[in-house]
Amino acid sequence: MKILVTAATTLEIQPFTRFLDEHRSSFPAHLDVEVLVAGIGMMHTAFSLGTYLAVRQPDFAIQAGIGGSFDHSRELGSLVMVAEEYLADLGAEDNDQFKDLFDIQLWQPSQPPFTGTALVNTFSGLPFIPDLPKVRGVSVNLVSGSAATIARLETKYAPVIESMEGAAFHYACLTAKVPFLQLRSISNYVEIRDKSKWKIPLAVKTLNEELINIISSLAGIKL
């Protein structure tokens, strides 16, 4: 079983990579885990994954990262799986209105690998599915920090999670027909930017605990 674990930054999965260094020698021979730090944003993620998948075909892929939540009822540090992703700032401005590429008919709904206007994970072909909430995500190049932008995204897409890489990951895996999971740990709420309220260390901790639990279970290791 070949597993790809990818993240935007080393920071987000550093505890997990330490776990691999310490325990890889005790993995069964059939289990191969590779780590890809793909870079921040959709451009870096798309290039890194495209390059990787051109020469390797994992049995499944996990994207692990922290992200912002539009839903203030979800606790910081809690985990979710993204079931569907939307490209939330790729399109055109029409006066004061944003229109995505489906709105302006440069893309057609359900053209592969889209389902409607979303990049949907069916969760098929996976050896396991974590017991985590399945949510809707939006991917952006510009992290939201104004009331107008937040309202636009909530009205148009009704998302729970915002990231800068999720859609690129979904697109690559759907196109390459690789079963996948996008795991996100909530580090902050999507609101007027105030980093003093963020809980990045907590989000990284819970994210890596889940990654380690997943790989430990597949490897048959008891921690």
PDB file of C-alpha atoms in Angstrom:
ATOM      1  CA  MET A   1       0.000   0.000   0.000  1.00  0.00           C
ATOM      2  CA  LYS A   2       1.498   3.290  -1.131  1.00  0.00           C
ATOM      3  CA  ILE A   3       0.284   6.341   0.770  1.00  0.00           C
ATOM      4  CA  LEU A   4       1.037   9.959  -0.065  1.00  0.00           C
ATOM      5  CA  VAL A   5       0.754  12.497   2.762  1.00  0.00           C
ATOM      6  CA  THR A   6       0.991  16.055   1.500  1.00  0.00           C
ATOM      7  CA  ALA A   7       0.875  19.433   3.220  1.00  0.00           C
ATOM      8  CA  ALA A   8       1.512  23.023   2.261  1.00  0.00           C
ATOM      9  CA  THR A   9       4.245  23.558   4.852  1.00  0.00           C
ATOM     10  CA  THR A  10       6.613  21.500   6.986  1.00  0.00           C
ATOM     11  CA  LEU A  11       5.206  23.190  10.097  1.00  0.00           C
ATOM     12  CA  GLU A  12       1.795  21.604   9.627  1.00  0.00           C
ATOM     13  CA  ILE A  13       3.078  18.002   9.667  1.00  0.00           C
ATOM     14  CA  GLN A  14       6.372  18.198  11.558  1.00  0.00           C
ATOM     15  CA  PRO A  15       5.224  15.925  14.432  1.00  0.00           C
ATOM     16  CA  PHE A  16       4.042  13.378  11.877  1.00  0.00           C
ATOM     17  CA  THR A  17       7.363  13.371  10.024  1.00  0.00           C
ATOM     18  CA  ARG A  18       9.149  12.799  13.350  1.00  0.00           C
ATOM     19  CA  PHE A  19       6.826   9.847  13.957  1.00  0.00           C
ATOM     20  CA  LEU A  20       7.778   8.422  10.546  1.00  0.00           C
ATOM     21  CA  ASP A  21      11.487   8.800  11.292  1.00  0.00           C
ATOM     22  CA  GLU A  22      11.062   6.944  14.587  1.00  0.00           C
ATOM     23  CA  HIS A  23       8.711   4.160  13.495  1.00  0.00           C
ATOM     24  CA  ARG A  24       9.124   3.581   9.755  1.00  0.00           C
ATOM     25  CA  SER A  25      11.494   0.667  10.354  1.00  0.00           C
ATOM     26  CA  SER A  26       8.689  -1.222  12.129  1.00  0.00           C
ATOM     27  CA  PHE A  27       6.151  -0.780   9.305  1.00  0.00           C
ATOM     28  CA  PRO A  28       5.143  -3.932   7.434  1.00  0.00           C
ATOM     29  CA  ALA A  29       6.867  -4.416   4.093  1.00  0.00           C
ATOM     30  CA  HIS A  30       3.692  -3.695   2.123  1.00  0.00           C
ATOM     31  CA  LEU A  31       3.230  -0.211   3.639  1.00  0.00           C
ATOM     32  CA  ASP A  32       5.053   2.677   1.980  1.00  0.00           C
ATOM     33  CA  VAL A  33       4.408   6.244   3.192  1.00  0.00           C
ATOM     34  CA  GLU A  34       5.785   9.235   1.313  1.00  0.00           C
ATOM     35  CA  VAL A  35       5.598  12.879   2.373  1.00  0.00           C
ATOM     36  CA  LEU A  36       5.300  15.780  -0.069  1.00  0.00           C
ATOM     37  CA  VAL A  37       5.554  19.371   1.150  1.00  0.00           C
ATOM     38  CA  ALA A  38       3.813  20.955  -1.812  1.00  0.00           C
ATOM     39  CA  GLY A  39       4.027  24.660  -0.972  1.00  0.00           C
ATOM     40  CA  ILE A  40       1.525  27.349  -0.069  1.00  0.00           C
ATOM     41  CA  GLY A  41      -1.347  28.082  -2.426  1.00  0.00           C
ATOM     42  CA  MET A  42      -2.985  26.407  -5.388  1.00  0.00           C
ATOM     43  CA  MET A  43      -0.208  27.170  -7.875  1.00  0.00           C
ATOM     44  CA  HIS A  44       2.510  25.455  -5.821  1.00  0.00           C
ATOM     45  CA  THR A  45       0.216  22.581  -4.858  1.00  0.00           C
ATOM     46  CA  ALA A  46      -0.889  21.935  -8.435  1.00  0.00           C
ATOM     47  CA  PHE A  47       2.669  21.890  -9.774  1.00  0.00           C
ATOM     48  CA  SER A  48       4.037  19.737  -6.947  1.00  0.00           C
ATOM     49  CA  LEU A  49       1.226  17.205  -7.146  1.00  0.00           C
ATOM     50  CA  GLY A  50       1.244  17.152 -10.936  1.00  0.00           C
ATOM     51  CA  THR A  51       4.974  16.452 -10.952  1.00  0.00           C
ATOM     52  CA  TYR A  52       4.594  13.756  -8.288  1.00  0.00           C
ATOM     53  CA  LEU A  53       1.606  11.995  -9.849  1.00  0.00           C
ATOM     54  CA  ALA A  54       3.240  11.964 -13.267  1.00  0.00           C
ATOM     55  CA  VAL A  55       5.778   9.411 -12.025  1.00  0.00           C
ATOM     56  CA  ARG A  56       4.092   7.837  -8.970  1.00  0.00           C
ATOM     57  CA  GLN A  57       0.647   6.359  -8.405  1.00  0.00           C
ATOM     58  CA  PRO A  58      -0.200   6.100  -4.701  1.00  0.00           C
ATOM     59  CA  ASP A  59      -3.031   3.855  -3.565  1.00  0.00           C
ATOM     60  CA  PHE A  60      -4.432   6.876  -1.799  1.00  0.00           C
ATOM     61  CA  ALA A  61      -3.454  10.386  -0.809  1.00  0.00           C
ATOM     62  CA  ILE A  62      -4.021  12.508   2.279  1.00  0.00           C
ATOM     63  CA  GLN A  63      -3.781  16.272   2.301  1.00  0.00           C
ATOM     64  CA  ALA A  64      -3.248  17.514   5.847  1.00  0.00           C
ATOM     65  CA  GLY A  65      -3.462  21.146   6.830  1.00  0.00           C
ATOM     66  CA  ILE A  66      -4.870  23.819   9.054  1.00  0.00           C
ATOM     67  CA  GLY A  67      -7.617  26.155   7.913  1.00  0.00           C
ATOM     68  CA  GLY A  68     -10.128  28.787   8.856  1.00  0.00           C
ATOM     69  CA  SER A  69     -13.746  28.039   9.738  1.00  0.00           C
ATOM     70  CA  PHE A  70     -16.778  30.116   8.796  1.00  0.00           C
ATOM     71  CA  ASP A  71     -18.752  28.179  11.413  1.00  0.00           C
ATOM     72  CA  HIS A  72     -18.081  29.679  14.844  1.00  0.00           C
ATOM     73  CA  SER A  73     -19.817  26.765  16.566  1.00  0.00           C
ATOM     74  CA  ARG A  74     -16.885  24.511  15.681  1.00  0.00           C
ATOM     75  CA  GLU A  75     -14.105  24.481  18.239  1.00  0.00           C
ATOM     76  CA  LEU A  76     -10.642  25.683  17.324  1.00  0.00           C
ATOM     77  CA  GLY A  77      -8.417  22.648  17.011  1.00  0.00           C
ATOM     78  CA  SER A  78     -11.277  20.384  15.909  1.00  0.00           C
ATOM     79  CA  LEU A  79     -10.922  18.245  12.807  1.00  0.00           C
ATOM     80  CA  VAL A  80     -13.007  17.887   9.653  1.00  0.00           C
ATOM     81  CA  MET A  81     -12.839  16.135   6.295  1.00  0.00           C
ATOM     82  CA  VAL A  82     -13.584  18.246   3.226  1.00  0.00           C
ATOM     83  CA  ALA A  83     -16.139  16.481   1.045  1.00  0.00           C
ATOM     84  CA  GLU A  84     -16.468  19.129  -1.660  1.00  0.00           C
ATOM     85  CA  GLU A  85     -14.312  22.040  -2.739  1.00  0.00           C
ATOM     86  CA  TYR A  86     -15.111  25.229  -4.631  1.00  0.00           C
ATOM     87  CA  LEU A  87     -12.734  27.596  -6.399  1.00  0.00           C
ATOM     88  CA  ALA A  88     -13.977  30.730  -4.705  1.00  0.00           C
ATOM     89  CA  ASP A  89     -11.983  33.559  -6.285  1.00  0.00           C
ATOM     90  CA  LEU A  90     -11.286  32.342  -9.826  1.00  0.00           C
ATOM     91  CA  GLY A  91     -13.453  34.293 -12.219  1.00  0.00           C
ATOM     92  CA  ALA A  92     -14.379  37.873 -12.994  1.00  0.00           C
ATOM     93  CA  GLU A  93     -15.681  40.967 -11.294  1.00  0.00           C
ATOM     94  CA  ASP A  94     -18.809  42.354 -12.876  1.00  0.00           C
ATOM     95  CA  ASN A  95     -19.215  45.772 -11.295  1.00  0.00           C
ATOM     96  CA  ASP A  96     -19.603  44.894  -7.598  1.00  0.00           C
ATOM     97  CA  GLN A  97     -20.480  41.268  -8.249  1.00  0.00           C
ATOM     98  CA  PHE A  98     -18.119  38.271  -8.371  1.00  0.00           C
ATOM     99  CA  LYS A  99     -18.792  35.641 -11.021  1.00  0.00           C
ATOM    100  CA  ASP A 100     -16.890  32.371 -11.129  1.00  0.00           C
ATOM    101  CA  LEU A 101     -15.934  30.570 -14.330  1.00  0.00           C
ATOM    102  CA  PHE A 102     -19.202  28.645 -14.358  1.00  0.00           C
ATOM    103  CA  ASP A 103     -21.210  31.853 -14.044  1.00  0.00           C
ATOM    104  CA  ILE A 104     -19.483  33.374 -17.066  1.00  0.00           C
ATOM    105  CA  GLN A 105     -19.687  30.040 -18.965  1.00  0.00           C
ATOM    106  CA  LEU A 106     -15.984  29.540 -19.502  1.00  0.00           C
ATOM    107  CA  TRP A 107     -16.504  26.225 -17.704  1.00  0.00           C
ATOM    108  CA  GLN A 108     -19.594  24.045 -17.928  1.00  0.00           C
ATOM    109  CA  PRO A 109     -21.134  22.399 -14.851  1.00  0.00           C
ATOM    110  CA  SER A 110     -20.039  18.780 -14.379  1.00  0.00           C
ATOM    111  CA  GLN A 111     -17.241  18.960 -16.910  1.00  0.00           C
ATOM    112  CA  PRO A 112     -14.678  16.452 -15.580  1.00  0.00           C
ATOM    113  CA  PRO A 113     -13.599  16.263 -12.843  1.00  0.00           C
ATOM    114  CA  PHE A 114     -16.324  18.553 -11.452  1.00  0.00           C
ATOM    115  CA  THR A 115     -19.685  17.447 -10.117  1.00  0.00           C
ATOM    116  CA  GLY A 116     -21.874  20.414 -10.809  1.00  0.00           C
ATOM    117  CA  THR A 117     -19.579  23.282  -9.856  1.00  0.00           C
ATOM    118  CA  ALA A 118     -17.770  21.432  -7.059  1.00  0.00           C
ATOM    119  CA  LEU A 119     -14.792  19.116  -6.787  1.00  0.00           C
ATOM    120  CA  VAL A 120     -16.449  16.293  -4.866  1.00  0.00           C
ATOM    121  CA  ASN A 121     -14.814  13.494  -2.901  1.00  0.00           C
ATOM    122  CA  THR A 122     -16.973  10.363  -3.040  1.00  0.00           C
ATOM    123  CA  PHE A 123     -14.677   8.687  -0.466  1.00  0.00           C
ATOM    124  CA  SER A 124     -14.652   5.541  -2.614  1.00  0.00           C
ATOM    125  CA  GLY A 125     -11.621   3.273  -2.890  1.00  0.00           C
ATOM    126  CA  LEU A 126     -10.303   4.136   0.575  1.00  0.00           C
ATOM    127  CA  PRO A 127      -9.099   1.516   3.052  1.00  0.00           C
ATOM    128  CA  PHE A 128     -10.726   3.517   5.857  1.00  0.00           C
ATOM    129  CA  ILE A 129     -12.790   6.647   6.439  1.00  0.00           C
ATOM    130  CA  PRO A 130     -12.082   8.564   9.668  1.00  0.00           C
ATOM    131  CA  ASP A 131     -14.992   9.277  11.958  1.00  0.00           C
ATOM    132  CA  LEU A 132     -14.923  13.019  11.297  1.00  0.00           C
ATOM    133  CA  PRO A 133     -17.493  15.555  10.068  1.00  0.00           C
ATOM    134  CA  LYS A 134     -17.693  15.935   6.286  1.00  0.00           C
ATOM    135  CA  VAL A 135     -17.867  19.593   5.275  1.00  0.00           C
ATOM    136  CA  ARG A 136     -17.796  21.978   2.322  1.00  0.00           C
ATOM    137  CA  GLY A 137     -14.630  23.965   1.616  1.00  0.00           C
ATOM    138  CA  VAL A 138     -13.591  26.941  -0.463  1.00  0.00           C
ATOM    139  CA  SER A 139     -10.102  27.525  -1.814  1.00  0.00           C
ATOM    140  CA  VAL A 140      -8.826  31.050  -2.256  1.00  0.00           C
ATOM    141  CA  ASN A 141      -5.662  32.827  -3.308  1.00  0.00           C
ATOM    142  CA  LEU A 142      -6.421  35.716  -0.957  1.00  0.00           C
ATOM    143  CA  VAL A 143      -7.324  34.682   2.599  1.00  0.00           C
ATOM    144  CA  SER A 144     -10.598  36.360   3.572  1.00  0.00           C
ATOM    145  CA  GLY A 145     -10.371  39.221   6.053  1.00  0.00           C
ATOM    146  CA  SER A 146     -13.155  41.656   5.240  1.00  0.00           C
ATOM    147  CA  ALA A 147     -16.842  41.536   6.065  1.00  0.00           C
ATOM    148  CA  ALA A 148     -17.802  41.984   2.395  1.00  0.00           C
ATOM    149  CA  THR A 149     -15.673  39.091   1.163  1.00  0.00           C
ATOM    150  CA  ILE A 150     -16.808  36.784   3.966  1.00  0.00           C
ATOM    151  CA  ALA A 151     -20.455  37.587   3.263  1.00  0.00           C
ATOM    152  CA  ARG A 152     -19.958  36.936  -0.458  1.00  0.00           C
ATOM    153  CA  LEU A 153     -18.383  33.532   0.143  1.00  0.00           C
ATOM    154  CA  GLU A 154     -21.014  32.499   2.677  1.00  0.00           C
ATOM    155  CA  THR A 155     -23.851  33.539   0.382  1.00  0.00           C
ATOM    156  CA  LYS A 156     -22.479  31.934  -2.771  1.00  0.00           C
ATOM    157  CA  TYR A 157     -20.872  28.740  -1.433  1.00  0.00           C
ATOM    158  CA  ALA A 158     -22.071  28.194   2.181  1.00  0.00           C
ATOM    159  CA  PRO A 159     -18.648  26.850   3.170  1.00  0.00           C
ATOM    160  CA  VAL A 160     -17.397  25.606   6.522  1.00  0.00           C
ATOM    161  CA  ILE A 161     -13.653  25.651   5.760  1.00  0.00           C
ATOM    162  CA  GLU A 162     -11.351  28.015   3.879  1.00  0.00           C
ATOM    163  CA  SER A 163      -7.918  26.981   2.636  1.00  0.00           C
ATOM    164  CA  MET A 164      -5.445  27.953  -0.055  1.00  0.00           C
ATOM    165  CA  GLU A 165      -4.744  24.448  -1.398  1.00  0.00           C
ATOM    166  CA  GLY A 166      -7.766  22.156  -1.090  1.00  0.00           C
ATOM    167  CA  ALA A 167      -9.224  22.597  -4.575  1.00  0.00           C
ATOM    168  CA  ALA A 168      -5.875  21.928  -6.255  1.00  0.00           C
ATOM    169  CA  PHE A 169      -5.542  18.694  -4.274  1.00  0.00           C
ATOM    170  CA  HIS A 170      -9.074  17.551  -5.116  1.00  0.00           C
ATOM    171  CA  TYR A 171      -8.587  18.414  -8.797  1.00  0.00           C
ATOM    172  CA  ALA A 172      -5.289  16.514  -9.034  1.00  0.00           C
ATOM    173  CA  CYS A 173      -6.565  13.398  -7.264  1.00  0.00           C
ATOM    174  CA  LEU A 174      -9.855  13.300  -9.166  1.00  0.00           C
ATOM    175  CA  THR A 175      -8.063  13.730 -12.488  1.00  0.00           C
ATOM    176  CA  ALA A 176      -5.443  11.078 -11.669  1.00  0.00           C
ATOM    177  CA  LYS A 177      -8.114   8.784 -10.165  1.00  0.00           C
ATOM    178  CA  VAL A 178      -6.358   8.530  -6.814  1.00  0.00           C
ATOM    179  CA  PRO A 179      -8.611   7.963  -3.756  1.00  0.00           C
ATOM    180  CA  PHE A 180      -8.050  10.805  -1.326  1.00  0.00           C
ATOM    181  CA  LEU A 181      -8.825  12.535   1.942  1.00  0.00           C
ATOM    182  CA  GLN A 182      -8.461  16.200   2.781  1.00  0.00           C
ATOM    183  CA  LEU A 183      -8.049  16.603   6.539  1.00  0.00           C
ATOM    184  CA  ARG A 184      -8.296  20.079   8.059  1.00  0.00           C
ATOM    185  CA  SER A 185      -7.794  21.206  11.623  1.00  0.00           C
ATOM    186  CA  ILE A 186      -9.433  24.523  12.471  1.00  0.00           C
ATOM    187  CA  SER A 187      -6.844  27.096  13.520  1.00  0.00           C
ATOM    188  CA  ASN A 188      -9.002  30.222  13.359  1.00  0.00           C
ATOM    189  CA  TYR A 189     -12.357  31.628  12.405  1.00  0.00           C
ATOM    190  CA  VAL A 190     -12.809  33.415   9.085  1.00  0.00           C
ATOM    191  CA  GLU A 191     -13.373  36.976  10.270  1.00  0.00           C
ATOM    192  CA  ILE A 192     -11.649  40.347  10.389  1.00  0.00           C
ATOM    193  CA  ARG A 193      -8.021  39.318  10.720  1.00  0.00           C
ATOM    194  CA  ASP A 194      -6.788  39.071  14.345  1.00  0.00           C
ATOM    195  CA  LYS A 195      -3.991  36.521  14.749  1.00  0.00           C
ATOM    196  CA  SER A 196      -4.048  36.885  18.536  1.00  0.00           C
ATOM    197  CA  LYS A 197      -7.215  34.742  18.479  1.00  0.00           C
ATOM    198  CA  TRP A 198      -5.706  31.986  16.351  1.00  0.00           C
ATOM    199  CA  LYS A 199      -4.689  28.627  17.830  1.00  0.00           C
ATOM    200  CA  ILE A 200      -2.190  27.295  15.331  1.00  0.00           C
ATOM    201  CA  PRO A 201      -0.196  25.096  17.784  1.00  0.00           C
ATOM    202  CA  LEU A 202      -3.414  23.408  18.959  1.00  0.00           C
ATOM    203  CA  ALA A 203      -4.584  22.865  15.381  1.00  0.00           C
ATOM    204  CA  VAL A 204      -1.224  21.383  14.387  1.00  0.00           C
ATOM    205  CA  LYS A 205      -1.310  19.098  17.448  1.00  0.00           C
ATOM    206  CA  THR A 206      -4.735  17.629  16.736  1.00  0.00           C
ATOM    207  CA  LEU A 207      -4.016  17.314  13.016  1.00  0.00           C
ATOM    208  CA  ASN A 208      -0.844  15.335  13.620  1.00  0.00           C
ATOM    209  CA  GLU A 209      -2.448  13.138  16.254  1.00  0.00           C
ATOM    210  CA  GLU A 210      -5.018  12.104  13.657  1.00  0.00           C
ATOM    211  CA  LEU A 211      -2.362  11.463  11.002  1.00  0.00           C
ATOM    212  CA  ILE A 212      -0.318   9.375  13.407  1.00  0.00           C
ATOM    213  CA  ASN A 213      -3.408   7.395  14.447  1.00  0.00           C
ATOM    214  CA  ILE A 214      -4.280   6.687  10.813  1.00  0.00           C
ATOM    215  CA  ILE A 215      -0.827   5.458   9.827  1.00  0.00           C
ATOM    216  CA  SER A 216      -0.355   3.563  13.103  1.00  0.00           C
ATOM    217  CA  SER A 217      -3.582   1.681  12.492  1.00  0.00           C
ATOM    218  CA  LEU A 218      -2.587   0.799   8.938  1.00  0.00           C
ATOM    219  CA  ALA A 219       0.869  -0.281  10.125  1.00  0.00           C
ATOM    220  CA  GLY A 220      -0.496  -2.285  13.048  1.00  0.00           C
ATOM    221  CA  ILE A 221       1.510  -0.257  15.554  1.00  0.00           C
ATOM    222  CA  LYS A 222       0.200   0.328  19.071  1.00  0.00           C
ATOM    223  CA  LEU A 223       1.414   3.601  20.562  1.00  0.00           C
TER     224      LEU A 223
END
